[in-house]
Short mmCIF file of C-alpha atoms in Angstrom, two decimals:
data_model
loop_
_atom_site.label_atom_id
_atom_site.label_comp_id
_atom_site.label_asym_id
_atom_site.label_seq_id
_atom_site.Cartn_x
_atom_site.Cartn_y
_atom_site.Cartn_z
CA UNK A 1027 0.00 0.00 0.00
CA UNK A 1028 0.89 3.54 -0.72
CA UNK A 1029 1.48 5.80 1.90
CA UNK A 1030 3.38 8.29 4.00
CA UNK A 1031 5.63 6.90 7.26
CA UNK A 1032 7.09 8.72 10.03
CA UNK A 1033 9.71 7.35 12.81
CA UNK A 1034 9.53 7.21 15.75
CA UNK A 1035 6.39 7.41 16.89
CA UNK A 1036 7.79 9.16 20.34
CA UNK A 1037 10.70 10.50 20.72
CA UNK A 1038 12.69 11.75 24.23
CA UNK A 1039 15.46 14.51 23.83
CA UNK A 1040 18.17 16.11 26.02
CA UNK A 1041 18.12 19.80 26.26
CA UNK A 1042 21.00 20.96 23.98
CA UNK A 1043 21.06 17.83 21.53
CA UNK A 1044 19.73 17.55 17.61
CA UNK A 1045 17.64 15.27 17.18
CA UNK A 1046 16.35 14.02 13.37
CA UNK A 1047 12.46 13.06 12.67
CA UNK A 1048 12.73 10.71 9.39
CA UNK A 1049 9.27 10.82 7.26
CA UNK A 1050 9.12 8.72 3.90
CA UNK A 1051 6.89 8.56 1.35
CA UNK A 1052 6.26 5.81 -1.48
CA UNK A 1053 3.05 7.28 -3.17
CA UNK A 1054 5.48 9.63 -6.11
CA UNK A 1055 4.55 12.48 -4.84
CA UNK A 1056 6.85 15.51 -5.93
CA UNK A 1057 6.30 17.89 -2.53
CA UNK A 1058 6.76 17.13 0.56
CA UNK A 1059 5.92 19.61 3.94
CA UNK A 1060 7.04 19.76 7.70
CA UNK A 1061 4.74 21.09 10.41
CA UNK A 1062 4.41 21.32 13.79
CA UNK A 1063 1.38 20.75 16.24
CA UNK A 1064 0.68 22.66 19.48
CA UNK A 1065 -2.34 23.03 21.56
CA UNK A 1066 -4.12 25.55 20.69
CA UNK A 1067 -2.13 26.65 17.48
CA UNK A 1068 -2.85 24.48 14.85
CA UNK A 1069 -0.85 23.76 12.43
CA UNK A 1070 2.49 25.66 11.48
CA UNK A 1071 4.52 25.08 8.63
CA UNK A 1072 8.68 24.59 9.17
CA UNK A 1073 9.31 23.78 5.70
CA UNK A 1074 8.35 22.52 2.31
CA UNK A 1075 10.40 20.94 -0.83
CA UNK A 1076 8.70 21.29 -4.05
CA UNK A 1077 11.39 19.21 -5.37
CA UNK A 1078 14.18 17.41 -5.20
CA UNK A 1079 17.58 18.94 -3.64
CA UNK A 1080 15.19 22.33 -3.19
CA UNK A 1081 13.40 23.14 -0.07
CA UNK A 1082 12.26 26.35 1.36
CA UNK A 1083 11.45 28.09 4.64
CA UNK A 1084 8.14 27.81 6.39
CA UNK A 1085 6.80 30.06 8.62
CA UNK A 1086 8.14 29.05 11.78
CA UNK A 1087 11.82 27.63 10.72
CA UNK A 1088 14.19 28.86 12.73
CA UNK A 1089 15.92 26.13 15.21
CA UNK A 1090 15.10 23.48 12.47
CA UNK A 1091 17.14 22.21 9.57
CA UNK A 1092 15.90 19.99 6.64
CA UNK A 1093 17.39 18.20 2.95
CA UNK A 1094 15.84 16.48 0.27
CA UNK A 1095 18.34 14.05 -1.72
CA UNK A 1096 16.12 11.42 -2.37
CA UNK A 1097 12.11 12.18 -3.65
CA UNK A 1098 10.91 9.82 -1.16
CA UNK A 1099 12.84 11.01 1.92
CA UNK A 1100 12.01 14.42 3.97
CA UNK A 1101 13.96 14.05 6.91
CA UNK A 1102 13.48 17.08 9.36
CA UNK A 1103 16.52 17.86 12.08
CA UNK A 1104 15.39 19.44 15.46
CA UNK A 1105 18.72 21.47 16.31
CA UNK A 1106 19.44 22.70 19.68
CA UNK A 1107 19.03 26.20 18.45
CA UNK A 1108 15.29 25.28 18.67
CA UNK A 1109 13.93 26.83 22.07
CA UNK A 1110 11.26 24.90 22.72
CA UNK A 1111 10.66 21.78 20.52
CA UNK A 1112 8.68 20.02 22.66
CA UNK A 1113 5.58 19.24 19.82
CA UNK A 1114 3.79 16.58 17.79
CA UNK A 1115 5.21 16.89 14.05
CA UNK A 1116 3.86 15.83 10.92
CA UNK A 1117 5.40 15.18 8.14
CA UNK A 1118 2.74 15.36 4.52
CA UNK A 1119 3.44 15.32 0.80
CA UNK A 1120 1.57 16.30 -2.26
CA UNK A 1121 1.97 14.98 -6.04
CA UNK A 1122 -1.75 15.62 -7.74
CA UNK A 1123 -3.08 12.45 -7.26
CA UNK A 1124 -6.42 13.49 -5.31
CA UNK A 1125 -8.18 10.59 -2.87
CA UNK A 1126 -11.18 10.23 -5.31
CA UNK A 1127 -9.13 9.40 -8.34
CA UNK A 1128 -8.96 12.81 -9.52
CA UNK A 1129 -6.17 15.23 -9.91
CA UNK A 1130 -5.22 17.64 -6.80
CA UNK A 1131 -2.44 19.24 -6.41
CA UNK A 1132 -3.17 20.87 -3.43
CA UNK A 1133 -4.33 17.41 -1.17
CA UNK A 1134 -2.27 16.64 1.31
CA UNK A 1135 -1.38 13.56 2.53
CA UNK A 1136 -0.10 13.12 6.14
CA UNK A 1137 2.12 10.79 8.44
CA UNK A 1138 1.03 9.29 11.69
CA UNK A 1139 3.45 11.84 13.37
CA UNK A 1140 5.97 11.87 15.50
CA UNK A 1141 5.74 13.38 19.28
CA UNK A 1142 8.63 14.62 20.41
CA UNK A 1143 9.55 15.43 23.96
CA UNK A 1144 12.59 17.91 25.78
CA UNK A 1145 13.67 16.31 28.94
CA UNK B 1373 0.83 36.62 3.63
CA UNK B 1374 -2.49 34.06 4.36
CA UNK B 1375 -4.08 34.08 7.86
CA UNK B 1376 -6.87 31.35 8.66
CA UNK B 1377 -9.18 32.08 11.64
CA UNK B 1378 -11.40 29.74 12.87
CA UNK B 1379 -14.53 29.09 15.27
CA UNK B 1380 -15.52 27.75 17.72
CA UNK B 1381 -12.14 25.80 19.19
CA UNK B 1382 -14.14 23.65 20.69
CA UNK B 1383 -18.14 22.50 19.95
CA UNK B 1384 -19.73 19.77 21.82
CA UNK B 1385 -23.10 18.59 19.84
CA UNK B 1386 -25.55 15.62 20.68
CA UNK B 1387 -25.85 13.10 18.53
CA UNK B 1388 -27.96 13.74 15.44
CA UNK B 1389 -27.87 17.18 15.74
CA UNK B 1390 -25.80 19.37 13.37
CA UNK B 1391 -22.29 21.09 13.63
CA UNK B 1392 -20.92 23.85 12.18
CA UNK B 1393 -17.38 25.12 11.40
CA UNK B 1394 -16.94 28.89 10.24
CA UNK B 1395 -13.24 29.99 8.90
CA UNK B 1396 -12.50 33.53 7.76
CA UNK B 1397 -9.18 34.22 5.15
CA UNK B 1398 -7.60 37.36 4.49
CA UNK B 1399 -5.86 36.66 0.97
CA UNK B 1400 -8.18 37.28 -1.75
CA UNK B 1401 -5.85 35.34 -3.97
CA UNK B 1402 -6.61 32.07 -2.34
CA UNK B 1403 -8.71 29.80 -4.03
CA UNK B 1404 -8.76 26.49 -2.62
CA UNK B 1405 -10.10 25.59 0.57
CA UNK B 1406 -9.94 21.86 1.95
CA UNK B 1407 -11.17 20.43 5.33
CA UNK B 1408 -9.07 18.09 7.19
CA UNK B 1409 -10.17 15.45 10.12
CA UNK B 1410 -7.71 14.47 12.58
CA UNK B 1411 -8.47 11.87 14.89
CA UNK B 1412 -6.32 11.46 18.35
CA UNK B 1413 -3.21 9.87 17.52
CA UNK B 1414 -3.37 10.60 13.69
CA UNK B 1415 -2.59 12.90 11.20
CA UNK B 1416 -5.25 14.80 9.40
CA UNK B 1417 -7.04 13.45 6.21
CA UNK B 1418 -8.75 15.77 3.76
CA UNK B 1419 -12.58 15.02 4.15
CA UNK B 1420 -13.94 17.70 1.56
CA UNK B 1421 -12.40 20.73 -0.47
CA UNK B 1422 -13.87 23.41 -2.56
CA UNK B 1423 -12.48 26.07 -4.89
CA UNK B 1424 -13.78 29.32 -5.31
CA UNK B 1425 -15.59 28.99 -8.24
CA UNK B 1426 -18.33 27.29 -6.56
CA UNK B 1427 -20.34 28.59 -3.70
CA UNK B 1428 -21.27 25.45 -2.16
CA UNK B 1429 -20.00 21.49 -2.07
CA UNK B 1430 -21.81 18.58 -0.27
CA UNK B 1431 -20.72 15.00 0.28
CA UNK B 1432 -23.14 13.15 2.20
CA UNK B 1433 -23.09 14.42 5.76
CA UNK B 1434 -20.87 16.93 5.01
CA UNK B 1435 -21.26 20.03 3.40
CA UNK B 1436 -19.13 23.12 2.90
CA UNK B 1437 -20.13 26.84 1.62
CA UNK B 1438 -17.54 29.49 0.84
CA UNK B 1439 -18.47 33.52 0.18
CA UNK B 1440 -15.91 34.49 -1.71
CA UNK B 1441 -17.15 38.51 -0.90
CA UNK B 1442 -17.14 38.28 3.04
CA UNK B 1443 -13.83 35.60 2.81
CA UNK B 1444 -15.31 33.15 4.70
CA UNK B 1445 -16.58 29.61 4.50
CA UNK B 1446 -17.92 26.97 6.60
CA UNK B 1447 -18.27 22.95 7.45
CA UNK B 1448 -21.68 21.73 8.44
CA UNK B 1449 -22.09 17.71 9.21
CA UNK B 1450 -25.75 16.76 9.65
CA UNK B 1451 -27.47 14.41 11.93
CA UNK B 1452 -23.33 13.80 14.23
CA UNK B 1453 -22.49 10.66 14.52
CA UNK B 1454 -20.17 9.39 18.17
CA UNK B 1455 -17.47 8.69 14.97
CA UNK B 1456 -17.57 12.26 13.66
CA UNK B 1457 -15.77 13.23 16.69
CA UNK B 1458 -12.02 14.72 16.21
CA UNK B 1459 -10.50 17.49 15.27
CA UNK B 1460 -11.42 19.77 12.19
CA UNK B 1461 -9.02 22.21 10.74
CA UNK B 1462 -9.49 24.40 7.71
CA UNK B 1463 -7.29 25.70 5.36
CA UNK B 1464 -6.28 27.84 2.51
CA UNK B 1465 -4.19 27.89 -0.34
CA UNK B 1466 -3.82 29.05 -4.11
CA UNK B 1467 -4.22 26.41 -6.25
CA UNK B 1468 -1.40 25.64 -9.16
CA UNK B 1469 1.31 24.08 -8.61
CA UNK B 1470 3.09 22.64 -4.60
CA UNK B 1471 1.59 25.55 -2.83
CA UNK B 1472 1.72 26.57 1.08
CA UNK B 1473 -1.03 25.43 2.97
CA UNK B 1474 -2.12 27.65 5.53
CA UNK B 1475 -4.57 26.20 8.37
CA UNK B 1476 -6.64 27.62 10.77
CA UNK B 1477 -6.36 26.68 14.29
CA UNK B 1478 -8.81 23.50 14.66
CA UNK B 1479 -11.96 22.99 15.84
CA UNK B 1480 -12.19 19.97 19.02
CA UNK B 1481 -15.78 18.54 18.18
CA UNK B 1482 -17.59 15.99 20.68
CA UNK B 1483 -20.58 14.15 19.87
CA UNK B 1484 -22.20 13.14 22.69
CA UNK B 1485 -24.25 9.99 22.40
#
């Protein structure tokens, strides 16, 4: 089946360590998009990669770092420049293929996320 | 650039009666505007979209308007079902190409049996 993973599930952090989310996607899809969860706040986008070895900034990216070598692989790295990354993130990706058979370029598909805690 | 609002952030409903979602959008340029569910421990899936060439979209349950004049649109599920409980967000974007997705801030809803 076609679909969109993230790993881990949970993950613990030490304050002052990077830490790297992995999301990968086997569904062709050209774009690919980082955001982050909070209570209360929706959700904001880090950043986004139209295409391969191309990315640009979200809204909220500083304290975050991400590549894109490989179409199927988004990782996202939570530096320790990142004041408070304590936050559910989701990973998504886009490529025109809509859930109803027809083209949309603008559906977004999303991971199962991946929570990640400062201790 | 796009802001989303949304209301209420959190709506509690009884089972079989309707809800209702209202989201606001201050870019006249966007013209697409999906709804996502998220249930707990998931990420969101798009339930229903509409662009703004059309003034109102229904699948089913769910149903969405959008007034392109006033920037707003809304979500309205009929006759709530215990399942239909999550979270809603709405968004907006400008169709064409990979585009930014901008969300609102969600919308808890509980369906009380």
């Amino acid at each position: 089946d076609g679909g969109i993973t993230q790993s881990p599930k949970y993950l613990f952090r030490k304050e002052g360590q990077n830490v790297t989310l992995s999301c990968e996607q086997n569904l062709n899809h050209d774009a690919m998009y980082w955001y982050r969860q909070d209570p209360g706040q929706g959700l904001r986008l880090i950043y986004y990669s139209q295409i391969v070895n191309d990315f640009q900034k979200g809204d909220i990216a500083e304290g975050y770092s991400v590549s894109r070598e490989k179409k199927e692989s988004f990782p996202l790295t939570v530096t320790s420049a990142q004041k408070n990354p304590t936050a559910f993130y989701l990973c998504a990706s886009t490529g025109g293929d809509g859930q109803r058979g027809r083209p949309n370029y603008n559906e977004q598909f999303f991971g199962p996320g991946t929570r990640l805690t400062v201790l | 650039g796009e802001n989303v609002e949304q209301h209420p952030s959190t709506l509690s409903v009884q089972e079989g009666d309707s809800a209702v979602i209202k989201c606001t959008y201050s870019d006249s340029a966007s013209n697409y505007f999906p709804w996502y569910k998220q249930e707990l421990g998931k990420g969101p899936q798009l339930i229903i979209d509409i662009r703004s060439n059309v003034g109102e979209k229904k699948d089913q349950r769910i149903a969405v308007t959008l007034n392109k004049t006033a920037k707003h649109f809304s979500l309205h599920i009929t006759e709530t079902q215990p399942e239909d409980s999550a979270v809603y967000f709405c968004a907006a974007s400008f169709s064409g190409g990979y585009q930014k997705v901008t969300f609102g801030i969600g919308t808890k809803l509980q369906v009380i049996p």
